[in-house]
Amino acid sequence: MKLLVVEDHQDLRALLQAHLERMGFAVDVAATGQQALHAIACSDFDAVILDLGLPDMDGMQVLACCERCRQRIPCIILTARDALESRLAGLNRGADDYVLKPFEVAELEARVRAVLRRAQGGSEPSLRLGNVVFETDSRHTTVAGKEVELLRREAMLLEEMLRVWPRTVVKERMEEHLYASRESVTLNAVEALISRLRRKLRDGGANVLIDTVRGVGYRMVLPASVHEAQQS
């Protein structure tokens, strides 16, 4: 999943980016309102973490942009404005949560995940297909009850594919959601990632497959025999 962090304080911005990327997110950052508006216009984000005290405009203008998007972007306000009126103004204008500075980064991460679950209709903390289970909070993957060690980007890919199953994940969407805008993506980066994930699932004994939809992207496939066994 891809986040946009809008924060003008350089050290805090870097801290949030580093932590959230370690926790399995692709993260773009913006230091000003104009940078944020440009990023929102150019990329799809699953959520925005927004500081209200920006140097060039009030963060509420960025919040309004998130609300106007064709597919509304969930927004967590991050600010030192602790007055009740400020909190109510943010929530009433569409913010999904309101985190006051100072804060614990782990708590902010938990709030982001809660907002994302609500945005996805209360999705379960565990994503399951066949004998593959992915825990969205801990980022752990198990196959037939045994843990399979995935690298950060491999876990992000598995989560994306399980979330949309049985639909196909378009290759361009994979690149958009797995890589931050500052990261260069080679022509075969996704193919190499798919290959590694396939191998690790196969070696772990997974009874699900990653199928290539030529010219479109990839999808998780549950063989008919496994699907029938689960339905019985």
mmCIF file of N, CA, C and O in Angstrom, residues 90-166:
data_model
loop_
_atom_site.group_PDB
_atom_site.id
_atom_site.type_symbol
_atom_site.label_atom_id
_atom_site.label_comp_id
_atom_site.label_asym_id
_atom_site.label_seq_id
_atom_site.Cartn_x
_atom_site.Cartn_y
_atom_site.Cartn_z
ATOM 1 N N GLY A 90 -11.177 19.684 11.611
ATOM 2 C CA GLY A 90 -10.560 18.679 10.747
ATOM 3 C C GLY A 90 -11.464 17.490 10.511
ATOM 4 O O GLY A 90 -11.629 17.027 9.376
ATOM 5 N N LEU A 91 -12.064 16.976 11.573
ATOM 6 C CA LEU A 91 -12.932 15.810 11.443
ATOM 7 C C LEU A 91 -14.192 16.139 10.652
ATOM 8 O O LEU A 91 -14.654 15.347 9.832
ATOM 9 N N ASN A 92 -14.740 17.317 10.895
ATOM 10 C CA ASN A 92 -15.959 17.704 10.182
ATOM 11 C C ASN A 92 -15.720 17.948 8.699
ATOM 12 O O ASN A 92 -16.651 17.867 7.894
ATOM 13 N N ARG A 93 -14.478 18.257 8.342
ATOM 14 C CA ARG A 93 -14.165 18.482 6.928
ATOM 15 C C ARG A 93 -13.714 17.209 6.223
ATOM 16 O O ARG A 93 -13.278 17.256 5.076
ATOM 17 N N GLY A 94 -13.778 16.088 6.920
ATOM 18 C CA GLY A 94 -13.542 14.817 6.243
ATOM 19 C C GLY A 94 -12.357 14.016 6.691
ATOM 20 O O GLY A 94 -12.121 12.920 6.164
ATOM 21 N N ALA A 95 -11.552 14.514 7.648
ATOM 22 C CA ALA A 95 -10.406 13.731 8.118
ATOM 23 C C ALA A 95 -10.896 12.444 8.778
ATOM 24 O O ALA A 95 -11.935 12.413 9.433
ATOM 25 N N ASP A 96 -10.126 11.386 8.606
ATOM 26 C CA ASP A 96 -10.506 10.085 9.160
ATOM 27 C C ASP A 96 -9.954 9.864 10.560
ATOM 28 O O ASP A 96 -10.467 9.028 11.304
ATOM 29 N N ASP A 97 -8.917 10.594 10.925
ATOM 30 C CA ASP A 97 -8.363 10.507 12.276
ATOM 31 C C ASP A 97 -7.542 11.768 12.517
ATOM 32 O O ASP A 97 -7.204 12.502 11.585
ATOM 33 N N TYR A 98 -7.219 12.004 13.800
ATOM 34 C CA TYR A 98 -6.553 13.243 14.206
ATOM 35 C C TYR A 98 -5.526 12.874 15.274
ATOM 36 O O TYR A 98 -5.896 12.416 16.348
ATOM 37 N N VAL A 99 -4.240 13.023 14.949
ATOM 38 C CA VAL A 99 -3.157 12.633 15.857
ATOM 39 C C VAL A 99 -2.410 13.893 16.283
ATOM 40 O O VAL A 99 -1.931 14.662 15.444
ATOM 41 N N LEU A 100 -2.305 14.089 17.588
ATOM 42 C CA LEU A 100 -1.647 15.278 18.119
ATOM 43 C C LEU A 100 -0.153 15.038 18.333
ATOM 44 O O LEU A 100 0.264 13.965 18.779
ATOM 45 N N LYS A 101 0.650 16.045 18.003
ATOM 46 C CA LYS A 101 2.078 16.012 18.326
ATOM 47 C C LYS A 101 2.261 16.452 19.770
ATOM 48 O O LYS A 101 1.558 17.351 20.225
ATOM 49 N N PRO A 102 3.227 15.857 20.496
ATOM 50 C CA PRO A 102 4.075 14.740 20.080
ATOM 51 C C PRO A 102 3.308 13.417 20.130
ATOM 52 O O PRO A 102 2.291 13.311 20.810
ATOM 53 N N PHE A 103 3.827 12.411 19.454
ATOM 54 C CA PHE A 103 3.122 11.136 19.360
ATOM 55 C C PHE A 103 4.161 10.024 19.237
ATOM 56 O O PHE A 103 5.341 10.263 18.959
ATOM 57 N N GLU A 104 3.702 8.804 19.445
ATOM 58 C CA GLU A 104 4.543 7.627 19.240
ATOM 59 C C GLU A 104 4.330 7.139 17.809
ATOM 60 O O GLU A 104 3.196 6.997 17.354
ATOM 61 N N VAL A 105 5.423 6.869 17.103
ATOM 62 C CA VAL A 105 5.320 6.455 15.713
ATOM 63 C C VAL A 105 4.538 5.156 15.580
ATOM 64 O O VAL A 105 3.758 4.973 14.642
ATOM 65 N N ALA A 106 4.706 4.242 16.538
ATOM 66 C CA ALA A 106 3.983 2.971 16.484
ATOM 67 C C ALA A 106 2.472 3.188 16.580
ATOM 68 O O ALA A 106 1.689 2.491 15.938
ATOM 69 N N GLU A 107 2.062 4.169 17.390
ATOM 70 C CA GLU A 107 0.634 4.464 17.492
ATOM 71 C C GLU A 107 0.112 5.045 16.179
ATOM 72 O O GLU A 107 -0.981 4.689 15.714
ATOM 73 N N LEU A 108 0.884 5.930 15.561
ATOM 74 C CA LEU A 108 0.469 6.488 14.277
ATOM 75 C C LEU A 108 0.312 5.378 13.245
ATOM 76 O O LEU A 108 -0.661 5.350 12.494
ATOM 77 N N GLU A 109 1.265 4.455 13.221
ATOM 78 C CA GLU A 109 1.170 3.327 12.287
ATOM 79 C C GLU A 109 -0.109 2.530 12.520
ATOM 80 O O GLU A 109 -0.819 2.164 11.573
ATOM 81 N N ALA A 110 -0.423 2.266 13.795
ATOM 82 C CA ALA A 110 -1.641 1.515 14.118
ATOM 83 C C ALA A 110 -2.890 2.270 13.665
ATOM 84 O O ALA A 110 -3.853 1.670 13.162
ATOM 85 N N ARG A 111 -2.879 3.583 13.824
ATOM 86 C CA ARG A 111 -4.019 4.382 13.380
ATOM 87 C C ARG A 111 -4.151 4.370 11.856
ATOM 88 O O ARG A 111 -5.264 4.332 11.322
ATOM 89 N N VAL A 112 -3.015 4.399 11.168
ATOM 90 C CA VAL A 112 -3.055 4.310 9.704
ATOM 91 C C VAL A 112 -3.680 2.991 9.273
ATOM 92 O O VAL A 112 -4.555 2.953 8.389
ATOM 93 N N ARG A 113 -3.267 1.909 9.886
ATOM 94 C CA ARG A 113 -3.813 0.596 9.521
ATOM 95 C C ARG A 113 -5.314 0.525 9.825
ATOM 96 O O ARG A 113 -6.080 -0.066 9.057
ATOM 97 N N ALA A 114 -5.732 1.124 10.939
ATOM 98 C CA ALA A 114 -7.160 1.119 11.278
ATOM 99 C C ALA A 114 -7.963 1.902 10.251
ATOM 100 O O ALA A 114 -9.045 1.474 9.823
ATOM 101 N N VAL A 115 -7.441 3.050 9.837
ATOM 102 C CA VAL A 115 -8.122 3.856 8.812
ATOM 103 C C VAL A 115 -8.200 3.094 7.497
ATOM 104 O O VAL A 115 -9.238 3.095 6.813
ATOM 105 N N LEU A 116 -7.125 2.409 7.124
ATOM 106 C CA LEU A 116 -7.129 1.636 5.885
ATOM 107 C C LEU A 116 -8.135 0.493 5.948
ATOM 108 O O LEU A 116 -8.823 0.209 4.965
ATOM 109 N N ARG A 117 -8.233 -0.164 7.110
ATOM 110 C CA ARG A 117 -9.226 -1.244 7.243
ATOM 111 C C ARG A 117 -10.635 -0.704 7.067
ATOM 112 O O ARG A 117 -11.478 -1.325 6.409
ATOM 113 N N ARG A 118 -10.927 0.444 7.681
ATOM 114 C CA ARG A 118 -12.263 1.032 7.536
ATOM 115 C C ARG A 118 -12.528 1.407 6.083
ATOM 116 O O ARG A 118 -13.643 1.196 5.574
ATOM 117 N N ALA A 119 -11.521 1.951 5.416
ATOM 118 C CA ALA A 119 -11.690 2.353 4.023
ATOM 119 C C ALA A 119 -11.960 1.152 3.118
ATOM 120 O O ALA A 119 -12.612 1.280 2.082
ATOM 121 N N GLN A 120 -11.463 -0.005 3.527
ATOM 122 C CA GLN A 120 -11.664 -1.218 2.734
ATOM 123 C C GLN A 120 -12.855 -2.026 3.215
ATOM 124 O O GLN A 120 -13.002 -3.201 2.904
ATOM 125 N N GLY A 121 -13.725 -1.367 3.971
ATOM 126 C CA GLY A 121 -14.936 -2.039 4.427
ATOM 127 C C GLY A 121 -14.713 -2.958 5.602
ATOM 128 O O GLY A 121 -15.388 -3.988 5.737
ATOM 129 N N GLY A 122 -13.756 -2.614 6.470
ATOM 130 C CA GLY A 122 -13.524 -3.439 7.655
ATOM 131 C C GLY A 122 -12.838 -4.747 7.350
ATOM 132 O O GLY A 122 -13.204 -5.787 7.886
ATOM 133 N N SER A 123 -11.856 -4.712 6.447
ATOM 134 C CA SER A 123 -11.172 -5.936 6.051
ATOM 135 C C SER A 123 -10.494 -6.601 7.248
ATOM 136 O O SER A 123 -10.095 -5.952 8.206
ATOM 137 N N GLU A 124 -10.340 -7.918 7.143
ATOM 138 C CA GLU A 124 -9.779 -8.696 8.239
ATOM 139 C C GLU A 124 -8.276 -8.446 8.364
ATOM 140 O O GLU A 124 -7.596 -8.169 7.375
ATOM 141 N N PRO A 125 -7.741 -8.543 9.595
ATOM 142 C CA PRO A 125 -6.296 -8.387 9.770
ATOM 143 C C PRO A 125 -5.500 -9.529 9.162
ATOM 144 O O PRO A 125 -4.284 -9.425 9.022
ATOM 145 N N SER A 126 -6.173 -10.643 8.808
ATOM 146 C CA SER A 126 -5.511 -11.769 8.160
ATOM 147 C C SER A 126 -6.108 -11.955 6.768
ATOM 148 O O SER A 126 -7.331 -11.971 6.608
ATOM 149 N N LEU A 127 -5.250 -12.083 5.773
ATOM 150 C CA LEU A 127 -5.672 -12.371 4.405
ATOM 151 C C LEU A 127 -5.332 -13.823 4.118
ATOM 152 O O LEU A 127 -4.184 -14.245 4.299
ATOM 153 N N ARG A 128 -6.311 -14.604 3.659
ATOM 154 C CA ARG A 128 -6.127 -16.038 3.479
ATOM 155 C C ARG A 128 -6.554 -16.470 2.088
ATOM 156 O O ARG A 128 -7.578 -16.023 1.576
ATOM 157 N N LEU A 129 -5.778 -17.381 1.522
ATOM 158 C CA LEU A 129 -6.154 -18.057 0.283
ATOM 159 C C LEU A 129 -5.469 -19.408 0.281
ATOM 160 O O LEU A 129 -4.246 -19.490 0.376
ATOM 161 N N GLY A 130 -6.275 -20.472 0.174
ATOM 162 C CA GLY A 130 -5.702 -21.803 0.278
ATOM 163 C C GLY A 130 -5.022 -21.966 1.621
ATOM 164 O O GLY A 130 -5.589 -21.635 2.666
ATOM 165 N N ASN A 131 -3.775 -22.446 1.601
ATOM 166 C CA ASN A 131 -3.037 -22.618 2.862
ATOM 167 C C ASN A 131 -2.067 -21.464 3.125
ATOM 168 O O ASN A 131 -1.172 -21.572 3.964
ATOM 169 N N VAL A 132 -2.271 -20.351 2.410
ATOM 170 C CA VAL A 132 -1.426 -19.162 2.580
ATOM 171 C C VAL A 132 -2.161 -18.142 3.445
ATOM 172 O O VAL A 132 -3.315 -17.798 3.166
ATOM 173 N N VAL A 133 -1.493 -17.657 4.490
ATOM 174 C CA VAL A 133 -2.070 -16.655 5.390
ATOM 175 C C VAL A 133 -1.083 -15.508 5.521
ATOM 176 O O VAL A 133 0.105 -15.730 5.807
ATOM 177 N N PHE A 134 -1.582 -14.292 5.322
ATOM 178 C CA PHE A 134 -0.753 -13.101 5.495
ATOM 179 C C PHE A 134 -1.365 -12.241 6.584
ATOM 180 O O PHE A 134 -2.530 -11.841 6.486
ATOM 181 N N GLU A 135 -0.588 -11.956 7.634
ATOM 182 C CA GLU A 135 -1.045 -11.120 8.742
ATOM 183 C C GLU A 135 -0.683 -9.666 8.428
ATOM 184 O O GLU A 135 0.499 -9.322 8.350
ATOM 185 N N THR A 136 -1.700 -8.822 8.234
ATOM 186 C CA THR A 136 -1.443 -7.464 7.765
ATOM 187 C C THR A 136 -0.755 -6.591 8.808
ATOM 188 O O THR A 136 -0.046 -5.641 8.452
ATOM 189 N N ASP A 137 -0.955 -6.854 10.084
ATOM 190 C CA ASP A 137 -0.328 -6.040 11.125
ATOM 191 C C ASP A 137 1.122 -6.459 11.385
ATOM 192 O O ASP A 137 2.032 -5.629 11.397
ATOM 193 N N SER A 138 1.342 -7.742 11.580
ATOM 194 C CA SER A 138 2.699 -8.227 11.880
ATOM 195 C C SER A 138 3.540 -8.411 10.622
ATOM 196 O O SER A 138 4.764 -8.514 10.713
ATOM 197 N N ARG A 139 2.888 -8.468 9.441
ATOM 198 C CA ARG A 139 3.555 -8.671 8.157
ATOM 199 C C ARG A 139 4.134 -10.069 8.035
ATOM 200 O O ARG A 139 5.025 -10.320 7.225
ATOM 201 N N HIS A 140 3.636 -11.020 8.807
ATOM 202 C CA HIS A 140 4.115 -12.397 8.749
ATOM 203 C C HIS A 140 3.296 -13.197 7.744
ATOM 204 O O HIS A 140 2.084 -13.006 7.623
ATOM 205 N N THR A 141 3.973 -14.113 7.061
ATOM 206 C CA THR A 141 3.326 -15.006 6.098
ATOM 207 C C THR A 141 3.535 -16.444 6.540
ATOM 208 O O THR A 141 4.655 -16.832 6.896
ATOM 209 N N THR A 142 2.475 -17.216 6.524
ATOM 210 C CA THR A 142 2.593 -18.639 6.810
ATOM 211 C C THR A 142 1.988 -19.436 5.664
ATOM 212 O O THR A 142 1.029 -19.012 5.021
ATOM 213 N N VAL A 143 2.578 -20.606 5.428
ATOM 214 C CA VAL A 143 2.064 -21.563 4.459
ATOM 215 C C VAL A 143 1.874 -22.882 5.190
ATOM 216 O O VAL A 143 2.832 -23.420 5.756
ATOM 217 N N ALA A 144 0.643 -23.343 5.233
ATOM 218 C CA ALA A 144 0.310 -24.566 5.971
ATOM 219 C C ALA A 144 0.784 -24.479 7.415
ATOM 220 O O ALA A 144 1.264 -25.458 7.996
ATOM 221 N N GLY A 145 0.678 -23.294 8.005
ATOM 222 C CA GLY A 145 1.015 -23.097 9.407
ATOM 223 C C GLY A 145 2.485 -22.826 9.677
ATOM 224 O O GLY A 145 2.849 -22.529 10.821
ATOM 225 N N LYS A 146 3.338 -22.892 8.658
ATOM 226 C CA LYS A 146 4.767 -22.656 8.843
ATOM 227 C C LYS A 146 5.141 -21.303 8.247
ATOM 228 O O LYS A 146 4.721 -20.974 7.132
ATOM 229 N N GLU A 147 5.941 -20.540 8.988
ATOM 230 C CA GLU A 147 6.281 -19.196 8.531
ATOM 231 C C GLU A 147 7.211 -19.239 7.326
ATOM 232 O O GLU A 147 8.148 -20.030 7.270
ATOM 233 N N VAL A 148 6.913 -18.385 6.374
ATOM 234 C CA VAL A 148 7.753 -18.203 5.189
ATOM 235 C C VAL A 148 8.316 -16.791 5.253
ATOM 236 O O VAL A 148 7.571 -15.822 5.363
ATOM 237 N N GLU A 149 9.611 -16.660 5.174
ATOM 238 C CA GLU A 149 10.247 -15.351 5.302
ATOM 239 C C GLU A 149 10.232 -14.628 3.962
ATOM 240 O O GLU A 149 10.819 -15.097 2.968
ATOM 241 N N LEU A 150 9.561 -13.493 3.938
ATOM 242 C CA LEU A 150 9.498 -12.677 2.730
ATOM 243 C C LEU A 150 10.198 -11.348 2.968
ATOM 244 O O LEU A 150 10.115 -10.784 4.057
ATOM 245 N N LEU A 151 10.874 -10.867 1.959
ATOM 246 C CA LEU A 151 11.427 -9.525 2.023
ATOM 247 C C LEU A 151 10.292 -8.502 1.963
ATOM 248 O O LEU A 151 9.160 -8.827 1.592
ATOM 249 N N ARG A 152 10.597 -7.265 2.335
ATOM 250 C CA ARG A 152 9.548 -6.244 2.451
ATOM 251 C C ARG A 152 8.711 -6.118 1.191
ATOM 252 O O ARG A 152 7.487 -6.148 1.244
ATOM 253 N N ARG A 153 9.356 -5.995 0.035
ATOM 254 C CA ARG A 153 8.614 -5.793 -1.200
ATOM 255 C C ARG A 153 7.844 -7.050 -1.591
ATOM 256 O O ARG A 153 6.745 -6.969 -2.158
ATOM 257 N N GLU A 154 8.376 -8.215 -1.290
ATOM 258 C CA GLU A 154 7.664 -9.462 -1.573
ATOM 259 C C GLU A 154 6.385 -9.543 -0.747
ATOM 260 O O GLU A 154 5.328 -9.949 -1.246
ATOM 261 N N ALA A 155 6.469 -9.122 0.529
ATOM 262 C CA ALA A 155 5.277 -9.117 1.387
ATOM 263 C C ALA A 155 4.253 -8.111 0.880
ATOM 264 O O ALA A 155 3.043 -8.373 0.905
ATOM 265 N N MET A 156 4.715 -6.949 0.422
ATOM 266 C CA MET A 156 3.802 -5.952 -0.128
ATOM 267 C C MET A 156 3.066 -6.495 -1.341
ATOM 268 O O MET A 156 1.858 -6.286 -1.516
ATOM 269 N N LEU A 157 3.789 -7.207 -2.203
ATOM 270 C CA LEU A 157 3.181 -7.789 -3.397
ATOM 271 C C LEU A 157 2.149 -8.846 -3.029
ATOM 272 O O LEU A 157 1.037 -8.863 -3.576
ATOM 273 N N LEU A 158 2.502 -9.725 -2.093
ATOM 274 C CA LEU A 158 1.559 -10.765 -1.679
ATOM 275 C C LEU A 158 0.297 -10.147 -1.098
ATOM 276 O O LEU A 158 -0.829 -10.560 -1.412
ATOM 277 N N GLU A 159 0.453 -9.136 -0.255
ATOM 278 C CA GLU A 159 -0.712 -8.470 0.326
ATOM 279 C C GLU A 159 -1.604 -7.880 -0.767
ATOM 280 O O GLU A 159 -2.828 -8.033 -0.739
ATOM 281 N N GLU A 160 -1.010 -7.198 -1.729
ATOM 282 C CA GLU A 160 -1.778 -6.577 -2.814
ATOM 283 C C GLU A 160 -2.567 -7.626 -3.591
ATOM 284 O O GLU A 160 -3.750 -7.445 -3.892
ATOM 285 N N MET A 161 -1.934 -8.759 -3.893
ATOM 286 C CA MET A 161 -2.598 -9.784 -4.692
ATOM 287 C C MET A 161 -3.701 -10.483 -3.910
ATOM 288 O O MET A 161 -4.748 -10.825 -4.466
ATOM 289 N N LEU A 162 -3.482 -10.696 -2.615
ATOM 290 C CA LEU A 162 -4.513 -11.340 -1.804
ATOM 291 C C LEU A 162 -5.706 -10.417 -1.600
ATOM 292 O O LEU A 162 -6.855 -10.877 -1.545
ATOM 293 N N ARG A 163 -5.460 -9.122 -1.488
ATOM 294 C CA ARG A 163 -6.557 -8.179 -1.269
ATOM 295 C C ARG A 163 -7.520 -8.139 -2.452
ATOM 296 O O ARG A 163 -8.727 -7.967 -2.268
ATOM 297 N N VAL A 164 -6.998 -8.251 -3.659
ATOM 298 C CA VAL A 164 -7.861 -8.105 -4.827
ATOM 299 C C VAL A 164 -8.365 -9.445 -5.367
ATOM 300 O O VAL A 164 -9.193 -9.462 -6.277
ATOM 301 N N TRP A 165 -7.873 -10.564 -4.838
ATOM 302 C CA TRP A 165 -8.291 -11.871 -5.336
ATOM 303 C C TRP A 165 -9.829 -11.976 -5.335
ATOM 304 O O TRP A 165 -10.471 -11.517 -4.411
ATOM 305 N N PRO A 166 -10.426 -12.538 -6.409
ATOM 306 C CA PRO A 166 -9.835 -13.263 -7.547
ATOM 307 C C PRO A 166 -9.538 -12.384 -8.755
ATOM 308 O O PRO A 166 -9.308 -12.900 -9.851
#
